[in-house]
Tab-separated table of C-alpha atoms in Angstrom:
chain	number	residue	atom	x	y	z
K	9	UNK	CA	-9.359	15.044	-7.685
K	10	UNK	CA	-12.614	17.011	-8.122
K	11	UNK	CA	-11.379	18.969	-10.350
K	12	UNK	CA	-9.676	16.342	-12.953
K	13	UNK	CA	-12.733	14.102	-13.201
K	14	UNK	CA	-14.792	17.475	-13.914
K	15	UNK	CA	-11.963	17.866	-16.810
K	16	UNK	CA	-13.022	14.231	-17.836
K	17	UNK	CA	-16.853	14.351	-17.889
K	18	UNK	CA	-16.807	18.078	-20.126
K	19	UNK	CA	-13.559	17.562	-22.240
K	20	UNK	CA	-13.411	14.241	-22.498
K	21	UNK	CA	-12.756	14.024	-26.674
K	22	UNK	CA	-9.033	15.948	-26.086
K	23	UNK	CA	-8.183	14.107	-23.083
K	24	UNK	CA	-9.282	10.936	-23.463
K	25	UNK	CA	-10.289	10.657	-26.880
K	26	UNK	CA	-13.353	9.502	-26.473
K	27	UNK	CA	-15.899	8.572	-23.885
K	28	UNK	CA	-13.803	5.922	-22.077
K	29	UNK	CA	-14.206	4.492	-18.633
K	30	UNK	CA	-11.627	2.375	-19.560
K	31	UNK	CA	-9.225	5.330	-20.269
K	32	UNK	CA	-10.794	7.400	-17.250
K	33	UNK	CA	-9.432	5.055	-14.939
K	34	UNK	CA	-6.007	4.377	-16.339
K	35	UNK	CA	-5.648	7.980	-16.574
K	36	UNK	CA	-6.982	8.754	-13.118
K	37	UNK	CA	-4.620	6.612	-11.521
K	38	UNK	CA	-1.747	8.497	-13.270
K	39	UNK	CA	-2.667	11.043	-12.326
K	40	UNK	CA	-2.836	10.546	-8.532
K	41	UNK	CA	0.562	9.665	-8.984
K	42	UNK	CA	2.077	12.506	-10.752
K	43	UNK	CA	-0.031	15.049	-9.132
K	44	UNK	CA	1.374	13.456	-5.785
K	45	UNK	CA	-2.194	12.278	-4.453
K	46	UNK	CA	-2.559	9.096	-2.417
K	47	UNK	CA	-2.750	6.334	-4.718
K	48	UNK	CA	-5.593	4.093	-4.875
K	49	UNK	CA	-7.077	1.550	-7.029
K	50	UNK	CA	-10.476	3.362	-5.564
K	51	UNK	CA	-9.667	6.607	-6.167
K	52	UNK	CA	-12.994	8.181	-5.054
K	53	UNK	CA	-12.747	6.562	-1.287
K	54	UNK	CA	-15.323	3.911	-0.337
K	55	UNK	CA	-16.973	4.114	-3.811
K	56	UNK	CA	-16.388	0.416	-4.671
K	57	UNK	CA	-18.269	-0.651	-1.874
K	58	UNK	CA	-21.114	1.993	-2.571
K	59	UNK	CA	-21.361	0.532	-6.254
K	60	UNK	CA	-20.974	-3.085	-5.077
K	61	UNK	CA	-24.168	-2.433	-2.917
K	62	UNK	CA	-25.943	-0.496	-5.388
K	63	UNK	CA	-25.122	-3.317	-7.966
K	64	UNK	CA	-25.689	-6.576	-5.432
K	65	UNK	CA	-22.232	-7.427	-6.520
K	66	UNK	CA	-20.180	-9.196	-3.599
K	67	UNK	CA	-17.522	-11.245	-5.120
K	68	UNK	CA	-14.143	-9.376	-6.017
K	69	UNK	CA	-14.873	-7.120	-8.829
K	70	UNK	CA	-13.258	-3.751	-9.540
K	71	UNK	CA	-16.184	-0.758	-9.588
K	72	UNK	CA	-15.435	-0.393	-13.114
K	73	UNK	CA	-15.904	-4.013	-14.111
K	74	UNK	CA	-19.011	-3.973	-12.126
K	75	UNK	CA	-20.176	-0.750	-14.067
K	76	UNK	CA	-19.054	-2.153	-17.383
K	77	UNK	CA	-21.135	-4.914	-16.883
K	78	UNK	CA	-24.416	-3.281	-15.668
K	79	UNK	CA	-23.919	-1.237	-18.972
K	80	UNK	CA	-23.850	-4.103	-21.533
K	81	UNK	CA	-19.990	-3.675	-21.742
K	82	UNK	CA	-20.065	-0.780	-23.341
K	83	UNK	CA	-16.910	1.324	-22.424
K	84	UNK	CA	-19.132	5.054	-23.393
K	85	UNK	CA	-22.396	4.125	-21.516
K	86	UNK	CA	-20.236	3.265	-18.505
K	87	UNK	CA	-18.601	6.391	-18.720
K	88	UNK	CA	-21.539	7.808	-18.603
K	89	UNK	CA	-23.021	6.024	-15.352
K	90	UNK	CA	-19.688	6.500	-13.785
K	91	UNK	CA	-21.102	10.163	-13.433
K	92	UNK	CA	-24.266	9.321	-12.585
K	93	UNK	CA	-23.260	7.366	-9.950
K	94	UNK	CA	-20.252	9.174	-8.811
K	95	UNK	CA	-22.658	12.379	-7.738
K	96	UNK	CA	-25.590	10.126	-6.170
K	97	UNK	CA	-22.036	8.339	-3.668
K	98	UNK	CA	-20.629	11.910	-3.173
K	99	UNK	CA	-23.973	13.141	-1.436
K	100	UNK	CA	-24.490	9.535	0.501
K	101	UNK	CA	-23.816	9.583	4.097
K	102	UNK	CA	-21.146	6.594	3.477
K	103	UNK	CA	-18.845	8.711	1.077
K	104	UNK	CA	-19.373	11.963	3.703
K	105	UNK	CA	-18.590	9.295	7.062
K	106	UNK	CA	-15.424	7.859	5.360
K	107	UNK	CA	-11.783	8.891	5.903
K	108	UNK	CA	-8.782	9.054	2.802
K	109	UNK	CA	-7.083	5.639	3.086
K	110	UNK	CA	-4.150	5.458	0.604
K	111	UNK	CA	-0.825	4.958	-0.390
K	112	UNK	CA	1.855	7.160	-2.056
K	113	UNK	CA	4.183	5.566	-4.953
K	114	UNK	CA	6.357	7.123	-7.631
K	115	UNK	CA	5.792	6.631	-10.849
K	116	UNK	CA	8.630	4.607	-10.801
K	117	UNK	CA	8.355	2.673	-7.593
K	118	UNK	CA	4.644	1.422	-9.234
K	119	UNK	CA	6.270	0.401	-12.259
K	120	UNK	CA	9.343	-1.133	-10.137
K	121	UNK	CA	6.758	-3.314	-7.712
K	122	UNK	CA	4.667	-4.751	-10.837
K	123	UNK	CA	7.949	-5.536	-13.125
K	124	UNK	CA	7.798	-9.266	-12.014
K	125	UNK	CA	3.821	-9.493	-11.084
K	126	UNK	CA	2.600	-7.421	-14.536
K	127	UNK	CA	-0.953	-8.416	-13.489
K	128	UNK	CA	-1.417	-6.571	-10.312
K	129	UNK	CA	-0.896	-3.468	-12.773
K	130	UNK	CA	-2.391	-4.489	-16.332
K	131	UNK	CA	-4.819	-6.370	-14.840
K	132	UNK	CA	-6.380	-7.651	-18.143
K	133	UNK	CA	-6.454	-4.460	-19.572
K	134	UNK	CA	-3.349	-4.775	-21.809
K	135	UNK	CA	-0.256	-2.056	-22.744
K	136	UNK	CA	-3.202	0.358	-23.765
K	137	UNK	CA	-3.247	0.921	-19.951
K	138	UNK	CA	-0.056	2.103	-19.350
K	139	UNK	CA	-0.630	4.629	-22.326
K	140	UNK	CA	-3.402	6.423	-21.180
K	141	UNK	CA	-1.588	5.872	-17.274
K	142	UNK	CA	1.275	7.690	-18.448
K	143	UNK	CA	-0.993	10.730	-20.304
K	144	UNK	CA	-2.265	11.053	-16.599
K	145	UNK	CA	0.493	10.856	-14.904
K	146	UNK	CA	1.948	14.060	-17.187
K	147	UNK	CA	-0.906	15.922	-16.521
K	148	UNK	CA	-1.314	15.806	-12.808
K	149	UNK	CA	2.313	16.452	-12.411
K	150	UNK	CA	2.397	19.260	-14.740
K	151	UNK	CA	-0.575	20.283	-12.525
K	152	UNK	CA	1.449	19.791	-9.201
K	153	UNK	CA	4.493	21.596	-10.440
K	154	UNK	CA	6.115	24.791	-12.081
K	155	UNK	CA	7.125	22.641	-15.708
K	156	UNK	CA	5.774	20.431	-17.670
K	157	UNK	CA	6.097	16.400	-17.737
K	158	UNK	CA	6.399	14.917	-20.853
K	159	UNK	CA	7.144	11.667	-20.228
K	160	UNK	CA	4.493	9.985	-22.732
K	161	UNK	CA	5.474	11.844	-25.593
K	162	UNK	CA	9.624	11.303	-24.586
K	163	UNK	CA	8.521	7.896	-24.857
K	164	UNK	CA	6.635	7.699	-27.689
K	165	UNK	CA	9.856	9.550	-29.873
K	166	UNK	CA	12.061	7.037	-28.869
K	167	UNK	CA	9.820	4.452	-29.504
K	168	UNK	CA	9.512	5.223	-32.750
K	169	UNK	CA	13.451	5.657	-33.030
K	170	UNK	CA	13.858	2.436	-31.406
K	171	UNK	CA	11.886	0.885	-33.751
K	172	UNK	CA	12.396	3.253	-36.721
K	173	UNK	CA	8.912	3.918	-37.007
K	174	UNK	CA	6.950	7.004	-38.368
K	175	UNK	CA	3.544	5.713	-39.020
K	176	UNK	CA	1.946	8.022	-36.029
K	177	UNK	CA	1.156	4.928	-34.375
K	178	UNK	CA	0.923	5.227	-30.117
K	179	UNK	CA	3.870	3.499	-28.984
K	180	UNK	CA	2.004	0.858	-27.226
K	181	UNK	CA	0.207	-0.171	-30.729
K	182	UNK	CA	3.994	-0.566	-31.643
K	183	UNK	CA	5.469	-2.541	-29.018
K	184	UNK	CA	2.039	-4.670	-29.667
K	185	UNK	CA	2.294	-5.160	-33.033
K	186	UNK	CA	6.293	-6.032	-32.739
K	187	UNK	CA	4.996	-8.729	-30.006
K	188	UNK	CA	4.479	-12.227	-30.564
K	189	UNK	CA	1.186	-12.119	-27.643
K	190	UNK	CA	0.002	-9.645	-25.144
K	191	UNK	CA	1.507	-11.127	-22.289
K	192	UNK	CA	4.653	-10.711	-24.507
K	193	UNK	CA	4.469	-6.940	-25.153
K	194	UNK	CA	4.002	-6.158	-21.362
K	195	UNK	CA	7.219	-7.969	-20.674
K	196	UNK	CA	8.796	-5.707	-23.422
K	197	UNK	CA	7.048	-2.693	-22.126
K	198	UNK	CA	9.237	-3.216	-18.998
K	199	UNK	CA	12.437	-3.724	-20.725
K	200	UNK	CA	11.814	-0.789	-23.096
K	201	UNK	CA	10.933	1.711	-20.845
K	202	UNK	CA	13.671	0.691	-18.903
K	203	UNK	CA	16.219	0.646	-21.845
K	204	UNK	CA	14.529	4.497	-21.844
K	205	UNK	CA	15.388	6.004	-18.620
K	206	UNK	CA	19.051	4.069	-19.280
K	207	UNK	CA	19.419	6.387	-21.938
K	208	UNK	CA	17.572	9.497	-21.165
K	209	UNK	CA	18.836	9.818	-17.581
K	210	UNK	CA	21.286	7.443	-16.642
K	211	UNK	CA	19.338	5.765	-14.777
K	212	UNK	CA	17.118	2.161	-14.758
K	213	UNK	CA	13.896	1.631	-13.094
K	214	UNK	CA	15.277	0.581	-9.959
K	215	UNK	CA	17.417	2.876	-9.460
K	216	UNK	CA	14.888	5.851	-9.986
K	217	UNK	CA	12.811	3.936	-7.883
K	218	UNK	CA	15.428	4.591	-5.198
């Protein structure tokens, strides 16, 4: 894990894009999964409550909302404090006292679990998550294994067959823009992508769940 967010902080334009803590996270999370980590919404072990105490922040807030909004909601200055505060928890005698609580999921057991609760995974974040989730999720499991995943970009090519477009457009800026509301392209992110591993491997979510 180390090693991927020290990708992130000095590469950040080719993985990311740009500075993002938005994107950070969604990709982190992927890539926990795909690099067969423990999953966890706090992916750096005890470091919500660390920022929550730094912050004064009690109520239920994720560590990234809380940093968002201690950085006038700007998504690049929060990246940037991320850091900051990242190496100030990693030397604190809470982050060195605590043990690795987590969980392991499949990419497809994740996606399975949130089909009919959306918001435990999207949060408010909309389909841009599961973009940048999916980039991660490539990249720690091309890190965890001999070949290459390329998920994301199988998905963005049929996508754009699906929907016979060839604008360049990320496929979640399609499925948005062929969506009536938000709420509306999530539930067509789930029927698409399952429509996808119908056709690409014989398969539907569940079943590769399984």
């Amino acid at each position: 894990m180390d090693e991927i967010l020290n990708e992130l902080k000095n590469d950040y334009v080719s993985i990311l894009g740009k500075k993002s803590l938005n994107r950070l996270v969604d990709f982190v999370l992927g890539f926990q999964i795909g690099n067969e980590l423990e999953f966890t919404m706090d992916f750096k072990h005890g470091f919500l409550g660390w920022i929550q105490k730094k912050y004064e922040v009690y109520d239920y807030y994720n560590w990234d909302s809380i940093l968002l909004w201690n950085n006038a909601m700007s998504d690049s200055l929060a990246f940037d404090a991320f850091f900051t505060d990242l190496a100030t928890f990693i030397e604190s005698d809470e982050a060195k006292e605590l043990q690795v609580v987590g969980e392991k999921y499949s990419l497809y057991t994740l996606f399975s679990k949130t089909k009919n609760r959306p918001a435990l995974f999207f949060g408010n974040k909309g389909l841009k998550k599961a973009y940048f989730f999916l980039n991660g999720y490539d990249y720690g499991f091309s890190k965890a294994n001999e070949h290459l995943s390329e998920l994301n970009e199988k998905f963005q090519k049929w996508i754009e067959i699906k929907y016979g477009v060839t604008t360049g457009q990320e496929w979640y800026r399609i499925i948005n823009f062929y969506s009536e509301t938000e709420d509306d392209a999530i539930k067509n992110f789930y029927q698409l992508f399952d429509e996808f591993l119908i056709d690409t491997t014989g398969k539907n979510l569940e079943q590769s769940a399984n």
